[in-house]
PDB file of C-alpha atoms and ligand atoms in Angstrom:
ATOM      1  CA  MET A 502       3.039   0.676  17.145  1.00 58.00           C
ATOM      2  CA  SER A 503      -0.125   1.469  18.971  1.00 52.00           C
ATOM      3  CA  HIS A 504      -1.411   4.536  17.150  1.00 68.00           C
ATOM      4  CA  GLN A 505      -4.858   3.627  15.631  1.00 74.00           C
ATOM      5  CA  TYR A 506      -5.686   5.526  12.561  1.00 96.00           C
ATOM      6  CA  ARG A 507      -9.619   6.166  11.622  1.00 94.00           C
ATOM      7  CA  PRO A 508     -10.832   7.538   8.130  1.00 94.00           C
ATOM      8  CA  GLY A 509     -12.296  10.698   9.648  1.00 93.00           C
ATOM      9  CA  ARG A 510     -14.788  12.660   7.533  1.00 95.00           C
ATOM     10  CA  PRO A 511     -14.040  14.627   4.253  1.00 95.00           C
ATOM     11  CA  GLU A 512     -15.434  18.011   5.882  1.00 95.00           C
ATOM     12  CA  ASP A 513     -12.845  17.762   8.689  1.00 94.00           C
ATOM     13  CA  ILE A 514      -9.826  17.808   6.254  1.00 96.00           C
ATOM     14  CA  PRO A 515      -9.862  21.651   5.578  1.00 95.00           C
ATOM     15  CA  THR A 516      -9.896  22.079   9.465  1.00 96.00           C
ATOM     16  CA  LEU A 517      -6.323  20.375  10.071  1.00 97.00           C
ATOM     17  CA  ASP A 518      -3.049  21.626   9.817  1.00 97.00           C
ATOM     18  CA  GLN A 519      -0.130  19.754   8.123  1.00 97.00           C
ATOM     19  CA  GLN A 520       0.800  17.976  11.490  1.00 97.00           C
ATOM     20  CA  GLY A 521      -3.034  17.047  11.805  1.00 97.00           C
ATOM     21  CA  LEU A 522      -3.206  15.569   8.389  1.00 97.00           C
ATOM     22  CA  ARG A 523       0.144  13.850   8.999  1.00 98.00           C
ATOM     23  CA  ASP A 524      -1.122  12.309  12.157  1.00 97.00           C
ATOM     24  CA  ARG A 525      -4.356  10.977  10.600  1.00 97.00           C
ATOM     25  CA  TYR A 526      -3.080   9.693   7.216  1.00 98.00           C
ATOM     26  CA  LEU A 527       0.664   9.291   6.940  1.00 98.00           C
ATOM     27  CA  VAL A 528       2.634   6.229   8.472  1.00 98.00           C
ATOM     28  CA  GLU A 529       6.381   7.046   8.728  1.00 98.00           C
ATOM     29  CA  GLN A 530       9.055   4.480   9.344  1.00 97.00           C
ATOM     30  CA  LEU A 531       7.006   1.472   9.153  1.00 98.00           C
ATOM     31  CA  LEU A 532      10.097  -0.087   7.495  1.00 98.00           C
ATOM     32  CA  THR A 533      12.760  -0.208   9.887  1.00 98.00           C
ATOM     33  CA  PRO A 534      16.051  -2.075  10.017  1.00 98.00           C
ATOM     34  CA  GLY A 535      15.915  -5.307  12.522  1.00 98.00           C
ATOM     35  CA  GLU A 536      12.030  -4.954  13.178  1.00 98.00           C
ATOM     36  CA  VAL A 537       8.447  -6.136  12.304  1.00 98.00           C
ATOM     37  CA  ARG A 538       6.358  -3.075  12.830  1.00 98.00           C
ATOM     38  CA  ILE A 539       2.352  -3.436  12.686  1.00 98.00           C
ATOM     39  CA  VAL A 540      -0.112  -0.617  12.216  1.00 98.00           C
ATOM     40  CA  SER A 541      -3.839  -1.179  12.522  1.00 97.00           C
ATOM     41  CA  THR A 542      -6.329   1.035  11.130  1.00 97.00           C
ATOM     42  CA  HIS A 543     -10.175   1.411  10.952  1.00 97.00           C
ATOM     43  CA  PHE A 544     -10.056   2.065   7.159  1.00 97.00           C
ATOM     44  CA  ASP A 545     -11.811  -1.058   6.310  1.00 97.00           C
ATOM     45  CA  ARG A 546      -9.912  -2.825   9.029  1.00 97.00           C
ATOM     46  CA  VAL A 547      -6.671  -2.560   6.816  1.00 98.00           C
ATOM     47  CA  VAL A 548      -3.514  -3.287   8.665  1.00 98.00           C
ATOM     48  CA  THR A 549      -0.180  -2.502   7.244  1.00 98.00           C
ATOM     49  CA  VAL A 550       3.260  -4.392   8.197  1.00 98.00           C
ATOM     50  CA  GLY A 551       6.933  -3.619   7.588  1.00 98.00           C
ATOM     51  CA  ALA A 552       9.551  -6.099   8.143  1.00 99.00           C
ATOM     52  CA  VAL A 553      13.055  -5.431   7.552  1.00 98.00           C
ATOM     53  CA  PRO A 554      15.182  -8.648   8.692  1.00 98.00           C
ATOM     54  CA  VAL A 555      18.832  -8.018   8.777  1.00 98.00           C
ATOM     55  CA  ASP A 556      21.088 -10.260  10.753  1.00 96.00           C
ATOM     56  CA  ALA A 557      18.564 -12.441  12.192  1.00 98.00           C
ATOM     57  CA  PRO A 558      14.938 -13.880  10.980  1.00 98.00           C
ATOM     58  CA  LEU A 559      12.015 -11.825  12.280  1.00 98.00           C
ATOM     59  CA  LYS A 560       8.476 -13.232  13.072  1.00 98.00           C
ATOM     60  CA  LEU A 561       5.195 -11.826  12.265  1.00 98.00           C
ATOM     61  CA  GLU A 562       3.216 -11.911  15.554  1.00 98.00           C
ATOM     62  CA  THR A 563      -0.345 -10.905  16.241  1.00 98.00           C
ATOM     63  CA  VAL A 564      -1.311  -7.797  17.752  1.00 97.00           C
ATOM     64  CA  ASP A 565      -3.772  -6.999  20.578  1.00 96.00           C
ATOM     65  CA  GLU A 566      -6.152  -5.090  18.283  1.00 95.00           C
ATOM     66  CA  LEU A 567      -6.981  -8.386  16.219  1.00 97.00           C
ATOM     67  CA  ARG A 568      -7.971 -10.345  19.114  1.00 97.00           C
ATOM     68  CA  SER A 569      -6.714 -13.366  17.484  1.00 98.00           C
ATOM     69  CA  ASP A 570      -4.195 -16.144  18.435  1.00 98.00           C
ATOM     70  CA  ASN A 571      -2.262 -15.746  15.118  1.00 98.00           C
ATOM     71  CA  PHE A 572      -1.902 -12.693  12.652  1.00 98.00           C
ATOM     72  CA  LEU A 573      -3.675 -14.362   9.911  1.00 98.00           C
ATOM     73  CA  ASP A 574      -6.245 -16.257  11.726  1.00 98.00           C
ATOM     74  CA  ARG A 575      -8.890 -14.211  10.343  1.00 98.00           C
ATOM     75  CA  ARG A 576      -7.178 -12.274   7.783  1.00 98.00           C
ATOM     76  CA  GLU A 577      -5.155 -12.248   4.463  1.00 99.00           C
ATOM     77  CA  ILE A 578      -1.997 -10.541   3.479  1.00 99.00           C
ATOM     78  CA  GLY A 579      -0.097  -9.261   0.533  1.00 99.00           C
ATOM     79  CA  PHE A 580       3.720  -8.574   0.852  1.00 99.00           C
ATOM     80  CA  VAL A 581       5.929  -7.045  -1.709  1.00 99.00           C
ATOM     81  CA  ASN A 582       9.534  -6.865  -1.202  1.00 99.00           C
ATOM     82  CA  THR A 583      11.114  -3.454  -2.068  1.00 98.00           C
ATOM     83  CA  GLY A 584      14.444  -4.358  -1.129  1.00 98.00           C
ATOM     84  CA  GLY A 585      17.285  -7.003  -1.407  1.00 98.00           C
ATOM     85  CA  THR A 586      16.391 -10.459  -2.183  1.00 98.00           C
ATOM     86  CA  GLY A 587      14.815 -12.075   0.923  1.00 98.00           C
ATOM     87  CA  THR A 588      12.659 -15.199   1.879  1.00 99.00           C
ATOM     88  CA  ILE A 589       9.335 -15.430   3.474  1.00 99.00           C
ATOM     89  CA  VAL A 590       8.638 -18.879   5.065  1.00 99.00           C
ATOM     90  CA  ALA A 591       5.002 -19.440   5.582  1.00 99.00           C
ATOM     91  CA  ASP A 592       4.216 -22.815   7.770  1.00 98.00           C
ATOM     92  CA  GLY A 593       7.332 -24.443   6.414  1.00 98.00           C
ATOM     93  CA  GLU A 594       7.180 -23.506   2.732  1.00 98.00           C
ATOM     94  CA  ARG A 595      10.069 -21.158   1.553  1.00 98.00           C
ATOM     95  CA  TYR A 596       9.372 -18.185  -0.835  1.00 99.00           C
ATOM     96  CA  GLU A 597      12.146 -16.453  -2.269  1.00 98.00           C
ATOM     97  CA  LEU A 598      11.225 -12.776  -3.220  1.00 99.00           C
ATOM     98  CA  ALA A 599      13.584 -10.732  -5.485  1.00 98.00           C
ATOM     99  CA  LYS A 600      12.822  -7.100  -5.429  1.00 98.00           C
ATOM    100  CA  THR A 601       9.113  -6.401  -6.464  1.00 98.00           C
ATOM    101  CA  ALA A 602       7.879  -9.787  -6.019  1.00 99.00           C
ATOM    102  CA  VAL A 603       4.719 -10.262  -4.168  1.00 99.00           C
ATOM    103  CA  LEU A 604       3.628 -12.982  -1.955  1.00 99.00           C
ATOM    104  CA  TYR A 605      -0.117 -13.560  -1.133  1.00 99.00           C
ATOM    105  CA  LEU A 606      -0.564 -15.400   2.343  1.00 99.00           C
ATOM    106  CA  GLY A 607      -4.152 -16.514   2.875  1.00 98.00           C
ATOM    107  CA  ARG A 608      -6.415 -16.899   5.755  1.00 98.00           C
ATOM    108  CA  GLY A 609      -5.035 -19.643   8.410  1.00 98.00           C
ATOM    109  CA  THR A 610      -1.454 -19.546   7.629  1.00 98.00           C
ATOM    110  CA  VAL A 611       0.027 -19.760  11.246  1.00 98.00           C
ATOM    111  CA  ASP A 612       3.786 -19.431  11.370  1.00 98.00           C
ATOM    112  CA  VAL A 613       5.353 -16.310   9.147  1.00 99.00           C
ATOM    113  CA  THR A 614       8.961 -15.567   9.355  1.00 99.00           C
ATOM    114  CA  PHE A 615      11.086 -13.219   7.278  1.00 99.00           C
ATOM    115  CA  GLU A 616      15.015 -13.488   6.237  1.00 98.00           C
ATOM    116  CA  SER A 617      17.507 -11.407   4.213  1.00 98.00           C
ATOM    117  CA  ALA A 618      19.673 -12.954   1.913  1.00 98.00           C
ATOM    118  CA  ASP A 619      22.437 -10.279   2.497  1.00 98.00           C
ATOM    119  CA  ALA A 620      22.560  -8.188   5.874  1.00 98.00           C
ATOM    120  CA  ALA A 621      24.153  -5.305   3.639  1.00 98.00           C
ATOM    121  CA  ASP A 622      21.236  -5.041   1.469  1.00 98.00           C
ATOM    122  CA  PRO A 623      18.266  -6.343   3.522  1.00 98.00           C
ATOM    123  CA  ALA A 624      14.986  -7.163   2.137  1.00 98.00           C
ATOM    124  CA  LYS A 625      11.889  -4.882   2.946  1.00 98.00           C
ATOM    125  CA  PHE A 626       8.981  -6.541   3.275  1.00 99.00           C
ATOM    126  CA  TYR A 627       5.651  -4.260   3.052  1.00 99.00           C
ATOM    127  CA  GLY A 628       2.328  -6.036   3.983  1.00 99.00           C
ATOM    128  CA  PHE A 629      -1.104  -4.873   3.403  1.00 99.00           C
ATOM    129  CA  SER A 630      -3.883  -7.150   5.272  1.00 99.00           C
ATOM    130  CA  ALA A 631      -7.610  -7.184   5.493  1.00 98.00           C
ATOM    131  CA  PRO A 632     -10.123  -9.524   6.894  1.00 98.00           C
ATOM    132  CA  ALA A 633     -10.920 -12.576   4.863  1.00 98.00           C
ATOM    133  CA  HIS A 634     -13.702 -14.922   4.853  1.00 98.00           C
ATOM    134  CA  THR A 635     -12.148 -17.898   3.356  1.00 98.00           C
ATOM    135  CA  ALA A 636      -8.848 -19.341   2.770  1.00 98.00           C
ATOM    136  CA  TYR A 637      -7.180 -18.932  -0.749  1.00 98.00           C
ATOM    137  CA  PRO A 638      -3.779 -20.492  -1.586  1.00 98.00           C
ATOM    138  CA  ASN A 639      -0.591 -19.007  -0.595  1.00 98.00           C
ATOM    139  CA  THR A 640       0.951 -17.846  -4.113  1.00 98.00           C
ATOM    140  CA  LEU A 641       4.183 -16.167  -5.037  1.00 98.00           C
ATOM    141  CA  VAL A 642       4.084 -13.581  -8.018  1.00 98.00           C
ATOM    142  CA  THR A 643       7.864 -13.055  -9.244  1.00 98.00           C
ATOM    143  CA  PRO A 644       8.894  -9.627 -10.858  1.00 98.00           C
ATOM    144  CA  GLU A 645       8.238 -10.977 -14.098  1.00 98.00           C
ATOM    145  CA  GLU A 646       4.645 -12.109 -13.624  1.00 98.00           C
ATOM    146  CA  GLY A 647       1.471 -10.203 -13.189  1.00 98.00           C
ATOM    147  CA  THR A 648      -0.735  -8.094 -15.619  1.00 98.00           C
ATOM    148  CA  ILE A 649       1.041  -5.011 -17.075  1.00 98.00           C
ATOM    149  CA  ARG A 650      -0.933  -1.860 -18.038  1.00 98.00           C
ATOM    150  CA  GLU A 651       1.119   0.925 -19.475  1.00 98.00           C
ATOM    151  CA  LEU A 652      -0.273   4.238 -18.522  1.00 98.00           C
ATOM    152  CA  GLY A 653       0.134   7.917 -19.133  1.00 97.00           C
ATOM    153  CA  ASP A 654       2.161   9.836 -21.608  1.00 97.00           C
ATOM    154  CA  GLN A 655       5.583  11.426 -21.655  1.00 96.00           C
ATOM    155  CA  VAL A 656       3.828  14.630 -22.943  1.00 97.00           C
ATOM    156  CA  THR A 657       1.940  14.937 -19.572  1.00 97.00           C
ATOM    157  CA  SER A 658       4.956  13.633 -17.560  1.00 97.00           C
ATOM    158  CA  ASN A 659       2.978  10.571 -16.349  1.00 97.00           C
ATOM    159  CA  ARG A 660       4.252   7.826 -18.107  1.00 97.00           C
ATOM    160  CA  ARG A 661       4.201   4.696 -15.865  1.00 98.00           C
ATOM    161  CA  THR A 662       4.000   0.941 -15.760  1.00 98.00           C
ATOM    162  CA  LEU A 663       1.184  -0.538 -13.569  1.00 98.00           C
ATOM    163  CA  ARG A 664       1.446  -4.364 -12.677  1.00 98.00           C
ATOM    164  CA  GLN A 665      -1.478  -5.898 -11.240  1.00 98.00           C
ATOM    165  CA  CYS A 666      -0.370  -8.819  -8.949  1.00 98.00           C
ATOM    166  CA  ILE A 667      -3.367  -9.704  -6.378  1.00 98.00           C
ATOM    167  CA  HIS A 668      -6.505  -9.157  -8.171  1.00 97.00           C
ATOM    168  CA  GLU A 669      -9.864 -10.282 -10.085  1.00 95.00           C
ATOM    169  CA  ASN A 670      -7.807 -12.048 -13.083  1.00 93.00           C
ATOM    170  CA  GLY A 671      -4.574 -12.885 -11.263  1.00 95.00           C
ATOM    171  CA  VAL A 672      -3.876 -14.322  -7.513  1.00 98.00           C
ATOM    172  CA  LYS A 673      -7.138 -14.879  -5.764  1.00 98.00           C
ATOM    173  CA  SER A 674      -7.874 -13.116  -2.727  1.00 98.00           C
ATOM    174  CA  CYS A 675     -10.920 -12.188  -0.625  1.00 98.00           C
ATOM    175  CA  GLN A 676     -10.483  -8.360  -0.635  1.00 98.00           C
ATOM    176  CA  ILE A 677      -6.996  -7.341  -1.477  1.00 98.00           C
ATOM    177  CA  VAL A 678      -6.297  -5.978  -4.650  1.00 98.00           C
ATOM    178  CA  MET A 679      -2.562  -5.332  -4.865  1.00 98.00           C
ATOM    179  CA  GLY A 680       0.414  -4.271  -7.207  1.00 98.00           C
ATOM    180  CA  VAL A 681       3.249  -1.711  -8.120  1.00 98.00           C
ATOM    181  CA  THR A 682       3.273   1.305 -10.190  1.00 98.00           C
ATOM    182  CA  SER A 683       6.710   2.431 -11.239  1.00 98.00           C
ATOM    183  CA  LEU A 684       7.207   5.959 -13.035  1.00 97.00           C
ATOM    184  CA  HIS A 685       9.291   6.177 -16.223  1.00 96.00           C
ATOM    185  CA  ALA A 686      12.292   8.273 -15.883  1.00 94.00           C
ATOM    186  CA  GLY A 687      11.245  12.095 -16.607  1.00 94.00           C
ATOM    187  CA  SER A 688       7.697  11.237 -15.463  1.00 96.00           C
ATOM    188  CA  MET A 689       6.614  12.434 -12.111  1.00 97.00           C
ATOM    189  CA  TRP A 690       2.769  12.392 -11.948  1.00 98.00           C
ATOM    190  CA  ASN A 691       0.955   9.256 -10.771  1.00 98.00           C
ATOM    191  CA  THR A 692      -2.603   8.390 -10.799  1.00 97.00           C
ATOM    192  CA  MET A 693      -3.292  11.391 -13.046  1.00 96.00           C
ATOM    193  CA  PRO A 694      -6.203  11.802 -14.136  1.00 94.00           C
ATOM    194  CA  ALA A 695      -6.926  11.288 -10.579  1.00 97.00           C
ATOM    195  CA  HIS A 696      -9.702   9.349  -9.152  1.00 98.00           C
ATOM    196  CA  THR A 697     -11.880   8.455  -5.867  1.00 97.00           C
ATOM    197  CA  HIS A 698     -13.271   4.997  -5.315  1.00 95.00           C
ATOM    198  CA  ASP A 699     -16.379   4.973  -2.818  1.00 95.00           C
ATOM    199  CA  ARG A 700     -16.209   1.196  -2.418  1.00 96.00           C
ATOM    200  CA  ARG A 701     -12.643   0.837  -1.166  1.00 96.00           C
ATOM    201  CA  THR A 702      -9.690   2.121   0.990  1.00 98.00           C
ATOM    202  CA  GLU A 703      -6.630   2.355  -0.938  1.00 98.00           C
ATOM    203  CA  VAL A 704      -2.999   2.662   0.639  1.00 98.00           C
ATOM    204  CA  TYR A 705       0.154   3.776  -1.208  1.00 99.00           C
ATOM    205  CA  HIS A 706       3.690   2.974   0.067  1.00 98.00           C
ATOM    206  CA  TYR A 707       6.095   4.980  -1.819  1.00 98.00           C
ATOM    207  CA  PHE A 708       9.855   3.479  -2.480  1.00 98.00           C
ATOM    208  CA  ASP A 709      12.841   3.868  -4.618  1.00 98.00           C
ATOM    209  CA  LEU A 710      12.604   7.839  -4.025  1.00 97.00           C
ATOM    210  CA  ASP A 711      15.896   9.490  -3.492  1.00 96.00           C
ATOM    211  CA  ASP A 712      16.206  10.406   0.160  1.00 97.00           C
ATOM    212  CA  ASP A 713      16.780  14.172  -0.685  1.00 98.00           C
ATOM    213  CA  GLN A 714      13.603  14.194  -2.846  1.00 97.00           C
ATOM    214  CA  ARG A 715       9.803  14.067  -2.266  1.00 98.00           C
ATOM    215  CA  VAL A 716       6.295  13.354  -3.610  1.00 98.00           C
ATOM    216  CA  VAL A 717       3.709  15.898  -3.079  1.00 98.00           C
ATOM    217  CA  HIS A 718       0.569  13.609  -2.542  1.00 98.00           C
ATOM    218  CA  LEU A 719      -2.785  15.253  -2.874  1.00 98.00           C
ATOM    219  CA  MET A 720      -5.714  13.664  -0.968  1.00 98.00           C
ATOM    220  CA  GLY A 721      -9.063  14.800   0.301  1.00 97.00           C
ATOM    221  CA  ASP A 722     -12.265  15.735  -1.202  1.00 97.00           C
ATOM    222  CA  PRO A 723     -11.627  16.555  -4.981  1.00 97.00           C
ATOM    223  CA  LYS A 724     -12.987  19.923  -4.597  1.00 97.00           C
ATOM    224  CA  GLU A 725     -11.161  20.723  -1.413  1.00 97.00           C
ATOM    225  CA  THR A 726      -7.771  18.967  -1.768  1.00 98.00           C
ATOM    226  CA  ARG A 727      -4.785  19.067   0.573  1.00 98.00           C
ATOM    227  CA  HIS A 728      -1.337  17.676   0.017  1.00 98.00           C
ATOM    228  CA  LEU A 729       1.041  15.430   2.119  1.00 98.00           C
ATOM    229  CA  MET A 730       4.979  15.807   1.635  1.00 98.00           C
ATOM    230  CA  VAL A 731       5.947  12.282   1.276  1.00 98.00           C
ATOM    231  CA  ALA A 732       9.367  10.669   1.801  1.00 98.00           C
ATOM    232  CA  ASN A 733      10.790   7.224   0.401  1.00 98.00           C
ATOM    233  CA  GLY A 734       9.242   4.580   2.503  1.00 98.00           C
ATOM    234  CA  ASP A 735       6.271   6.652   3.757  1.00 98.00           C
ATOM    235  CA  VAL A 736       2.783   4.968   3.414  1.00 98.00           C
ATOM    236  CA  VAL A 737      -0.456   7.183   2.846  1.00 98.00           C
ATOM    237  CA  LEU A 738      -3.582   5.989   3.855  1.00 98.00           C
ATOM    238  CA  SER A 739      -6.714   7.076   1.679  1.00 98.00           C
ATOM    239  CA  PRO A 740     -10.152   6.679   2.983  1.00 97.00           C
ATOM    240  CA  SER A 741     -12.780   5.923   0.530  1.00 97.00           C
ATOM    241  CA  TRP A 742     -13.749   9.436  -0.226  1.00 97.00           C
ATOM    242  CA  SER A 743     -10.409  10.649  -0.660  1.00 98.00           C
ATOM    243  CA  LEU A 744      -8.759  11.639  -3.818  1.00 98.00           C
ATOM    244  CA  HIS A 745      -5.186  10.068  -4.237  1.00 98.00           C
ATOM    245  CA  SER A 746      -2.478  11.326  -6.804  1.00 98.00           C
ATOM    246  CA  GLY A 747       0.954  12.524  -6.570  1.00 97.00           C
ATOM    247  CA  VAL A 748       3.828  14.296  -8.235  1.00 98.00           C
ATOM    248  CA  GLY A 749       7.388  13.733  -7.425  1.00 98.00           C
ATOM    249  CA  SER A 750      10.423  15.859  -7.546  1.00 96.00           C
ATOM    250  CA  SER A 751      11.961  12.847  -9.347  1.00 94.00           C
ATOM    251  CA  SER A 752      10.924   9.469 -10.613  1.00 91.00           C
ATOM    252  CA  TYR A 753       9.677   6.799  -7.863  1.00 97.00           C
ATOM    253  CA  SER A 754       7.751   3.651  -7.361  1.00 98.00           C
ATOM    254  CA  PHE A 755       4.764   2.766  -5.151  1.00 98.00           C
ATOM    255  CA  VAL A 756       2.818  -0.211  -3.919  1.00 99.00           C
ATOM    256  CA  TRP A 757      -0.759   0.246  -4.073  1.00 98.00           C
ATOM    257  CA  ALA A 758      -3.315  -2.024  -2.393  1.00 98.00           C
ATOM    258  CA  MET A 759      -6.991  -1.743  -1.811  1.00 98.00           C
ATOM    259  CA  ALA A 760      -9.804  -3.522   0.403  1.00 98.00           C
ATOM    260  CA  GLY A 761     -13.473  -2.960   0.598  1.00 96.00           C
ATOM    261  CA  GLU A 762     -16.561  -3.834  -1.162  1.00 95.00           C
ATOM    262  CA  ASN A 763     -15.538  -5.054  -4.548  1.00 94.00           C
ATOM    263  CA  GLN A 764     -12.238  -5.948  -6.416  1.00 95.00           C
ATOM    264  CA  SER A 765     -13.153  -4.307  -9.622  1.00 95.00           C
ATOM    265  CA  PHE A 766     -10.064  -2.457 -10.492  1.00 95.00           C
ATOM    266  CA  ASP A 767     -11.767  -0.134 -12.796  1.00 94.00           C
ATOM    267  CA  ASP A 768     -14.350   0.812 -10.454  1.00 96.00           C
ATOM    268  CA  MET A 769     -13.007   4.379  -9.873  1.00 96.00           C
ATOM    269  CA  ASP A 770     -14.589   7.673 -10.361  1.00 96.00           C
ATOM    270  CA  SER A 771     -12.268   9.871 -12.402  1.00 97.00           C
ATOM    271  CA  VAL A 772     -11.845  13.525 -11.677  1.00 97.00           C
ATOM    272  CA  PRO A 773     -10.701  15.767 -14.501  1.00 97.00           C
ATOM    273  CA  ILE A 774      -7.880  18.058 -13.276  1.00 96.00           C
ATOM    274  CA  THR A 775      -9.877  21.040 -14.329  1.00 97.00           C
ATOM    275  CA  ASP A 776     -12.563  19.921 -11.558  1.00 97.00           C
ATOM    276  CA  MET A 777     -10.033  19.764  -8.881  1.00 97.00           C
ATOM    277  CA  ARG A 778      -9.601  22.492  -6.449  1.00 97.00           C
TER     278      ARG A 778
HETATM  279  O1  LIG B 717      -0.268   5.189 -11.336  1.00 73.84           O
HETATM  280  C1  LIG B 717      -1.578   4.741 -11.346  1.00 73.84           C
HETATM  281  O2  LIG B 717      -2.856   5.334 -11.990  1.00 73.84           O
HETATM  282  C2  LIG B 717      -2.241   3.846 -10.079  1.00 73.84           C
HETATM  283  O3  LIG B 717      -1.214   3.171  -9.674  1.00 73.84           O
HETATM  284  C3  LIG B 717      -3.280   3.585  -9.784  1.00 73.84           C
HETATM  285  C4  LIG B 717      -3.585   2.927  -8.353  1.00 73.84           C
HETATM  286  O4  LIG B 717      -3.462   1.694  -8.775  1.00 73.84           O
HETATM  287  C5  LIG B 717      -4.922   3.289  -7.999  1.00 73.84           C
HETATM  288  O5  LIG B 717      -5.218   4.243  -7.464  1.00 73.84           O
HETATM  289  C6  LIG B 717      -5.996   1.954  -8.230  1.00 73.84           C
HETATM  290  O6  LIG B 717      -7.134   2.739  -7.683  1.00 73.84           O
HETATM  291 ZN1   ZN B 718      -7.310   4.401  -6.668  1.00 73.84          ZN
END
């Protein structure tokens, strides 16, 4: 996929119509059966990857935008499996990923291939990659592992479980901070109270949302928000200045991942909903 995304300026957001916003901040159909799709961005040089092996293994190839012989020559990547069980083979080492398992692959990993255990229920590997200055070890995080934070309240419809996987106190990385948040049944709001974080790009990948449901994802300057109507599998790019929060028409989960200046999860500037416009 050749479209190159750029963060743009917060003051431009109100001048864009819905298609303009979608073209700049939404990635659709990244996870497509039988393909590896790669979308490069100028959001802290983040690259997103979707790999859905069905009948045959797929390979992670480099892309022109990276100007490197192999995808991970100067980068790291975190993968989350949001589909059926599958395997990622990294330089001959086999890592089996059940649904919501996370795999970190460090700089210098050369051969990366993807397989599904069952073509009728293929693995869906979503990847988030950022430049890396050194090589940290390739590490699997099973669905039972990670640091759990229970957030929100049923009364405010934002009860959710956040699982940190690649982070300061977990699997080590150069830049990537990554995990999965799942809404409890009956709760619809993610990341509420909302926030920005000036020092990092953040990308959300929504999954486990029924096809006939949507998430209304809020973005832009907190004082001048706009929204995107997001479907299952969609990816939303948030520049450092953009608020990111959403309300679903049913429960759902999402992978969140960040890259930028620091890795401190709590380095957020909270925005009370009463200050949002
Ligand atoms: O539900 C949440 O709250 C989140 O998942 C928040 C994200 O992890 C985030 O935006 C971290 O900066
Ligand atoms: Zn955030």
